[in-house]
Coordinates of C-alpha atoms in Angstrom, one line a residue:
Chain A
X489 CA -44.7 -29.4 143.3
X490 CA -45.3 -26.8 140.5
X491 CA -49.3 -27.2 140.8
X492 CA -49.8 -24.5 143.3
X493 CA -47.7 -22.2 141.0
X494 CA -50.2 -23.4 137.8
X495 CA -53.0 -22.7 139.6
X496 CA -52.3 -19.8 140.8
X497 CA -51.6 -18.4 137.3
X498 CA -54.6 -19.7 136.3
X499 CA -56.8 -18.0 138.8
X500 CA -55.1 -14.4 138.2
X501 CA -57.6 -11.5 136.6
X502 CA -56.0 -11.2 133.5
X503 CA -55.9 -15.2 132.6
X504 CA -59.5 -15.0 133.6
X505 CA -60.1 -12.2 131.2
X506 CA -58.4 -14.1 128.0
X507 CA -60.4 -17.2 128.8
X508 CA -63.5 -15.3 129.0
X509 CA -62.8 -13.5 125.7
X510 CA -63.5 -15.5 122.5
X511 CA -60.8 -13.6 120.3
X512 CA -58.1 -13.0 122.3
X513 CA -56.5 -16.4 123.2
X514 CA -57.0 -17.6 119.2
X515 CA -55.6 -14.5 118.0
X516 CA -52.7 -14.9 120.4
X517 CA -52.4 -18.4 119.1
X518 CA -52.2 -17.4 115.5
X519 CA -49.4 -14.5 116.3
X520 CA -47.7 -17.0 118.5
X521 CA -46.8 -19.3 114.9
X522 CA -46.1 -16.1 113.2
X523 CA -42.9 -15.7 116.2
X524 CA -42.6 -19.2 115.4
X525 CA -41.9 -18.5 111.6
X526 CA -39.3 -15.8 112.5
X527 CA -37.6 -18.3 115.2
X528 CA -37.3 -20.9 113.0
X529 CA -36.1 -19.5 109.8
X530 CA -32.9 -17.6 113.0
X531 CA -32.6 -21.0 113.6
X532 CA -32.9 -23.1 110.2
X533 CA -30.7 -20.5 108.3
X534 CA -27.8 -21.4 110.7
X535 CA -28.4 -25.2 111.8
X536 CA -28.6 -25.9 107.3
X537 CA -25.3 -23.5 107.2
X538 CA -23.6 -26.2 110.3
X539 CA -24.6 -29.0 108.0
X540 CA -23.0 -27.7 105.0
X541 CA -25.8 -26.4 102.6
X542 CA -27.9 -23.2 102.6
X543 CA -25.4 -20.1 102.2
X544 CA -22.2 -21.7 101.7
X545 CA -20.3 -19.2 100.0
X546 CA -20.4 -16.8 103.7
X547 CA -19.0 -17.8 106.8
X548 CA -20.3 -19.9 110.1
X549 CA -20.2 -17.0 111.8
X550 CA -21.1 -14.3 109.3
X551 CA -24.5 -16.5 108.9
X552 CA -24.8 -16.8 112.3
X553 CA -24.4 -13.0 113.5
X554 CA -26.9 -11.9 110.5
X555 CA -29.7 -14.4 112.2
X556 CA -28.8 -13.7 115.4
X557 CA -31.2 -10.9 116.3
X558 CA -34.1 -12.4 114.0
X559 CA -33.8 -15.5 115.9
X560 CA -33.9 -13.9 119.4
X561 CA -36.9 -11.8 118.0
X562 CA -38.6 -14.5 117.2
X563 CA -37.8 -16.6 120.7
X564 CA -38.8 -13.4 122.5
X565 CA -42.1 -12.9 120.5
X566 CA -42.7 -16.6 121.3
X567 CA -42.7 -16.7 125.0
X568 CA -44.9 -13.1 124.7
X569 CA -47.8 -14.7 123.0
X570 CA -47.0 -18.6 124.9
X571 CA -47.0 -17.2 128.5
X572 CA -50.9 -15.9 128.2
X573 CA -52.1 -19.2 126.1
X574 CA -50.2 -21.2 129.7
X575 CA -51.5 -18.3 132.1
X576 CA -55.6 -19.3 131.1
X577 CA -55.1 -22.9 130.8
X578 CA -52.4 -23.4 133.4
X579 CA -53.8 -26.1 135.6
X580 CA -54.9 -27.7 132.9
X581 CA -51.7 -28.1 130.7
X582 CA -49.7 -29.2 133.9
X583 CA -50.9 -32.6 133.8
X584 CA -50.4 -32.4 130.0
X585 CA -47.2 -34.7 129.0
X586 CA -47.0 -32.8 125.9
X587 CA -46.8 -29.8 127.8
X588 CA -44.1 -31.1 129.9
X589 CA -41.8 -32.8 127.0
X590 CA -41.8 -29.5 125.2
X591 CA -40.2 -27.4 128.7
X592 CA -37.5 -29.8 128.4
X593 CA -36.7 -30.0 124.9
X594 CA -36.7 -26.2 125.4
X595 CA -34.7 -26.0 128.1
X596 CA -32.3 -28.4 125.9
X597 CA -32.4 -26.4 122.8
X598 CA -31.7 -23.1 124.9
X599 CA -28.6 -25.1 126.7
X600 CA -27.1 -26.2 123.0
X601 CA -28.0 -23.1 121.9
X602 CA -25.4 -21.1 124.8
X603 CA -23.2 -23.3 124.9
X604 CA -21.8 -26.2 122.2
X605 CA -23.9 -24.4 119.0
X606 CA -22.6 -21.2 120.3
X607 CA -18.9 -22.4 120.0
X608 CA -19.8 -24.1 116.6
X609 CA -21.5 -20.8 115.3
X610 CA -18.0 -18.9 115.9
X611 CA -16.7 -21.2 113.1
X612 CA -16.3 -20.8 109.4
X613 CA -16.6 -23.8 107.7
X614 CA -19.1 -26.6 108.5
X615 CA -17.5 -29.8 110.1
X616 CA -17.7 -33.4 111.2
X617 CA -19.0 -31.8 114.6
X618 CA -20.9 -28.5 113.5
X619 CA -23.1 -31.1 111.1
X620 CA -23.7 -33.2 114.7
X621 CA -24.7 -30.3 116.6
X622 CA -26.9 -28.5 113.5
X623 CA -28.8 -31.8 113.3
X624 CA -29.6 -32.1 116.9
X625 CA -30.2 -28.2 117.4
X626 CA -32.9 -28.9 114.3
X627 CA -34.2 -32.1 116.1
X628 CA -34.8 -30.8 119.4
X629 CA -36.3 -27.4 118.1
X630 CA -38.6 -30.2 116.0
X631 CA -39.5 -31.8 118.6
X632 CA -40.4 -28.8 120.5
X633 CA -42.7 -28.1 118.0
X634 CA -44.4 -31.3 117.6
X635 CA -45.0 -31.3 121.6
X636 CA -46.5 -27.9 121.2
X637 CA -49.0 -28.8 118.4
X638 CA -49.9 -31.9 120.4
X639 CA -50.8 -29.5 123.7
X640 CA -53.4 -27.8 121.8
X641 CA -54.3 -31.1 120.3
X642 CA -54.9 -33.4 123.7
X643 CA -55.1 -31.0 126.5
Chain B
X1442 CA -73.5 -19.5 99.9
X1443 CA -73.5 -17.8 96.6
X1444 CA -74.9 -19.1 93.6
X1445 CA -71.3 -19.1 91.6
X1446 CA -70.2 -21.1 93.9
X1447 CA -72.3 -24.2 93.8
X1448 CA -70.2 -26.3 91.0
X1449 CA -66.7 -25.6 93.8
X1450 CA -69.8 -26.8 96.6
X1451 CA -70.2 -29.8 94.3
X1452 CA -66.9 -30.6 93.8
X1453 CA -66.1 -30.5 97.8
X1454 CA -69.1 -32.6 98.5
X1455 CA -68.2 -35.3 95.8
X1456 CA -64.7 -35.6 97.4
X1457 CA -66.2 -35.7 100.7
X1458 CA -67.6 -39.1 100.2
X1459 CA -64.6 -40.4 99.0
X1460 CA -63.9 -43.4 100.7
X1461 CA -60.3 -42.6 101.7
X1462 CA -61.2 -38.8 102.1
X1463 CA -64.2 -40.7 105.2
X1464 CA -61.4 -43.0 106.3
X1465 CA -58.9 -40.1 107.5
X1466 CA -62.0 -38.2 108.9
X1467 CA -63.1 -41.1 111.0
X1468 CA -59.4 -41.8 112.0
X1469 CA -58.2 -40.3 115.5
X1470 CA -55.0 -39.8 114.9
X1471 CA -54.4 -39.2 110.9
X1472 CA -55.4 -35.7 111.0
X1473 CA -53.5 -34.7 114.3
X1474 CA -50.4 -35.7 112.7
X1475 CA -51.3 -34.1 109.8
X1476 CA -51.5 -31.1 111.4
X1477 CA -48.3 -31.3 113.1
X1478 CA -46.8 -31.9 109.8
X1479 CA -48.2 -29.0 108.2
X1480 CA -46.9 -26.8 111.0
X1481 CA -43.4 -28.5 110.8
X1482 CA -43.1 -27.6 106.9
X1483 CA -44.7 -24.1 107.5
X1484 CA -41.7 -23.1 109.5
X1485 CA -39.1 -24.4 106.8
X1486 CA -40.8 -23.1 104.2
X1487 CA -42.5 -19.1 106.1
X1488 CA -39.1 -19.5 107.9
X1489 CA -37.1 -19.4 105.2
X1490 CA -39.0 -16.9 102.9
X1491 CA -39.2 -14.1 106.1
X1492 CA -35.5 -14.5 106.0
X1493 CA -35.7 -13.5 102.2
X1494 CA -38.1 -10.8 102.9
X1495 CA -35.4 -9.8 105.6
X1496 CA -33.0 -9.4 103.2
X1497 CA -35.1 -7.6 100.7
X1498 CA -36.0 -5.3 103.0
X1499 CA -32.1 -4.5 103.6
X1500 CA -32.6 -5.1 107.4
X1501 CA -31.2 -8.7 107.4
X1502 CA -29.0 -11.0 106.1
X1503 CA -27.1 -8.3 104.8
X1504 CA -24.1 -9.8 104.4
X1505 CA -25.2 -12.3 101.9
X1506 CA -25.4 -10.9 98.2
X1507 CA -29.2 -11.5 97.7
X1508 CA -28.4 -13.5 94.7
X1509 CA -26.6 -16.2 96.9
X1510 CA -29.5 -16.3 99.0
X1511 CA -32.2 -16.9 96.5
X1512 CA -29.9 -19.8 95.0
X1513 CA -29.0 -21.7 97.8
X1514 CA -31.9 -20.7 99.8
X1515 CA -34.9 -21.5 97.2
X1516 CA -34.3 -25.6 97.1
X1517 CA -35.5 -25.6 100.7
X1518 CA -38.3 -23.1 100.3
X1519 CA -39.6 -25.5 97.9
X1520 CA -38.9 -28.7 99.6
X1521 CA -41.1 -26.8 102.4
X1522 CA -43.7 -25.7 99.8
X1523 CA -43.9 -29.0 99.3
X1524 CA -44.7 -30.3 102.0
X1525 CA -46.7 -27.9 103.5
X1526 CA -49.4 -28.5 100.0
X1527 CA -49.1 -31.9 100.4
X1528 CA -50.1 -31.8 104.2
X1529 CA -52.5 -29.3 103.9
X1530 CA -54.3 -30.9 100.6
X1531 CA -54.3 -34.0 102.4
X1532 CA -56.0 -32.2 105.5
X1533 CA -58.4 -30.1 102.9
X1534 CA -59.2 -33.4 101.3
X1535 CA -60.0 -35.7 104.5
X1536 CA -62.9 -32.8 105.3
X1537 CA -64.0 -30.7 102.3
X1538 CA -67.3 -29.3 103.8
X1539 CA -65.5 -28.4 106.9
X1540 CA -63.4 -26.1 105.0
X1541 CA -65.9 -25.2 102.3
X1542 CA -68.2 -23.5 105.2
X1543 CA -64.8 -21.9 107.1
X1544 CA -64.2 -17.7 105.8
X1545 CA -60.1 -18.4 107.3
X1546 CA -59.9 -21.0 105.2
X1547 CA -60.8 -18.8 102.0
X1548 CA -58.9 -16.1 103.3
X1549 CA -56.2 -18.3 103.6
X1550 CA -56.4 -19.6 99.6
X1551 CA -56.7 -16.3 98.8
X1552 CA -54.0 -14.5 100.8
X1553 CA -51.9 -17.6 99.3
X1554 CA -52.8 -16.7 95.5
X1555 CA -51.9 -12.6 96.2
X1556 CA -48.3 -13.8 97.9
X1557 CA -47.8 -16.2 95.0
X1558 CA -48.6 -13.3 92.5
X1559 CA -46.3 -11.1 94.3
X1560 CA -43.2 -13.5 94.5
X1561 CA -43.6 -14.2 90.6
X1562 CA -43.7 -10.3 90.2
X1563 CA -40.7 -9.8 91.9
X1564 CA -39.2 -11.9 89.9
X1565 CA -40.0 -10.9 86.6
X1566 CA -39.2 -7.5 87.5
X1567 CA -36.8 -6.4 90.3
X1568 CA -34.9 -9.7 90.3
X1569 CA -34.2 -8.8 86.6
X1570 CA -31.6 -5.5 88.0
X1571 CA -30.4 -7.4 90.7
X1572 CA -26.8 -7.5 89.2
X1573 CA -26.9 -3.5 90.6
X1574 CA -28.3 -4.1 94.2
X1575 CA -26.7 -7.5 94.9
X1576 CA -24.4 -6.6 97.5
X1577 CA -25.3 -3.3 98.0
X1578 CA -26.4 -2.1 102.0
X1579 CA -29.6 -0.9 101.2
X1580 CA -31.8 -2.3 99.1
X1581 CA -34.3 -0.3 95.9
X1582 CA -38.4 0.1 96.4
X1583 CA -39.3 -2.8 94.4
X1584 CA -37.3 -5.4 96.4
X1585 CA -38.2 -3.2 99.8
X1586 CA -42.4 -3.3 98.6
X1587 CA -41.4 -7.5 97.7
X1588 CA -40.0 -7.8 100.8
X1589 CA -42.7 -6.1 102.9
X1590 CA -45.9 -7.6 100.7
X1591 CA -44.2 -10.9 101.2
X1592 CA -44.2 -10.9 105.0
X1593 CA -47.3 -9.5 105.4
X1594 CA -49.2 -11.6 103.3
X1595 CA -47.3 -14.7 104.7
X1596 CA -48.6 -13.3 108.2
X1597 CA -52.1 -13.3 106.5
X1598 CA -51.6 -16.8 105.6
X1599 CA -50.4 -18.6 108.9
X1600 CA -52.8 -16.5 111.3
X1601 CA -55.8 -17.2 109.1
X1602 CA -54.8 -20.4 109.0
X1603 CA -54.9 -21.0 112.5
X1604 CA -58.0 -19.5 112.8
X1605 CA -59.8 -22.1 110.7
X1606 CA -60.6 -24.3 113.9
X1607 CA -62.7 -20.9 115.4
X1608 CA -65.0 -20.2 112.4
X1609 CA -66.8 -17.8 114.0
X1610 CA -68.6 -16.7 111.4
X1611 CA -70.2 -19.7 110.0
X1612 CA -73.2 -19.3 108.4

């Protein structure tokens, strides 16, 4: 359904001009896992503090509202430098699975992230619950990057 | 290659026919996951230290004394040290003369060594008056220079790293 929408992408000027360049789509990979550095330590700092360790002697929240901009630095640095590497190799990485599992796991992590996490972030002390929901926010943000490694990997 | 460096060249090559250094060359899916490893412990480990350097900077985590942070925040930069050297050894060991030929990968060691030199300096000296900046809003020089050295060479690190597969400068 989407293909159409990939190839189209794929056919614009500008992907056309990073796949024709030899530097640019490497250096926009290597940026794209500095983002990914940020994101994760927004994101590790909090899930650790919902299991109970990292900084245990601040709040839920206080930890949470500290990482918060870090963490949506790092996500919006992330798409920046992931939307070109998709853009030049678009109808390729649609029939990528790896491709594929990562959108979703994304799309879960993002959902958690607005919704049940959110809650759990307003908190103050970790909790039977806030531990379940900072070891799946920490699994699925795993797994996205597993998926991702894997595209560059097997595409 | 430089003359100096012909005993490292040695060394490299002499590892490179290891038996088990061949095996995970020749194996399809040993280095892959190694790989994936290696960028799994990269973000608990740079992840963690960039919030540090955050905080040293006096732009984030402020509301953590930066005591608290370095205490209950250094376990797990170690744990991803940790895992990230074993990974990457283990990757640097399955193809020695791959690496030995690659100017990221050098880069890369080197870059390491400068960021290592500046966390232990920061340590010997600005940690030692933290007492008087703990919980302060801003932060002095010395833990404002850690804090920016730190990221920046970290940057160094992971984009040259990255760049390994490119080598476009090889010989």
């Amino acid at each position: 359904m989407l293909l159409p929408f990939f190839d189209w992408m794929n056919a614009l000027p500008v992907s056309q001009a990073i796949g024709a360049s030899i530097w640019i789509y490497p250096l926009v990979q290597a940026i794209h896992l500095v983002f990914l550095a940020l994101f994760a330590g927004g994101i590790i700092i909090v899930d650790l503090r919902l299991l109970g360790f990292g900084l245990r002697s601040k709040s839920v929240a206080e930890v949470a509202r500290d990482a918060r901009p870090w963490m949506v630095t790092g996500f919006l640095g992330l798409v920046a430098t992931g939307l070109p590497q998709l853009m030049q190799n678009a109808s390729r990485e649609y029939y990528s699975e790896f491709f594929w599992y990562k959108m979703y796991l994304i799309a879960f992590g993002l959902i958690l992230m607005v919704t049940v996490r959110r809650k759990m972030t307003q908190g103050t002390e970790s909790t039977p619950a806030s531990k379940v929901v900072g070891l799946v926010s920490m699994a699925i943000w795993t797994g996205v990057t597993i998926n991702a490694r894997l595209i560059g990997l097997f595409t | 290659m430089a003359d100096f460096m012909m005993p490292l060249r040695n060394v490299f090559q002499w590892v490179s026919e290891f038996p088990t250094s061949i095996a995970i060359r020749e194996s399809l899916f040993f280095s892959p996951y190694l790989t994936v490893a290696h960028v799994i412990s990269m973000c608990l480990f740079a992840g963690l230290i960039v919030m540090m350097d955050l905080r040293l900077l006096g732009i984030g985590n402020m509301s953590t004394p930066f005591s608290e942070l370095q205490k209950r925040l250094f376990p797990w930069q170690m744990l991803g040290m940790a895992l990230s050297s074993v990974t990457g050894l283990t990757l640097a060991y399955s193809d020695p003369m791959r690496f030995y030929v690659n100017i990221f990968f050098w880069t890369k060691m080197l870059v390491m060594v400068l960021a290592g030199i500046n966390a232990v300096a920061f340590h010997f000296i600005t940690y030692n008056s933290v007492m008087t900046w703990d919980s302060r809003a801003t932060t002095p020089f010395g833990a404002k220079l850690s804090g920016a050295l730190g990221m920046v060479l970290w940057a160094i690190v992971i984009v040259s790293g990255r760049l390994i597969p490119y080598n476009w400068f090889q010989n």
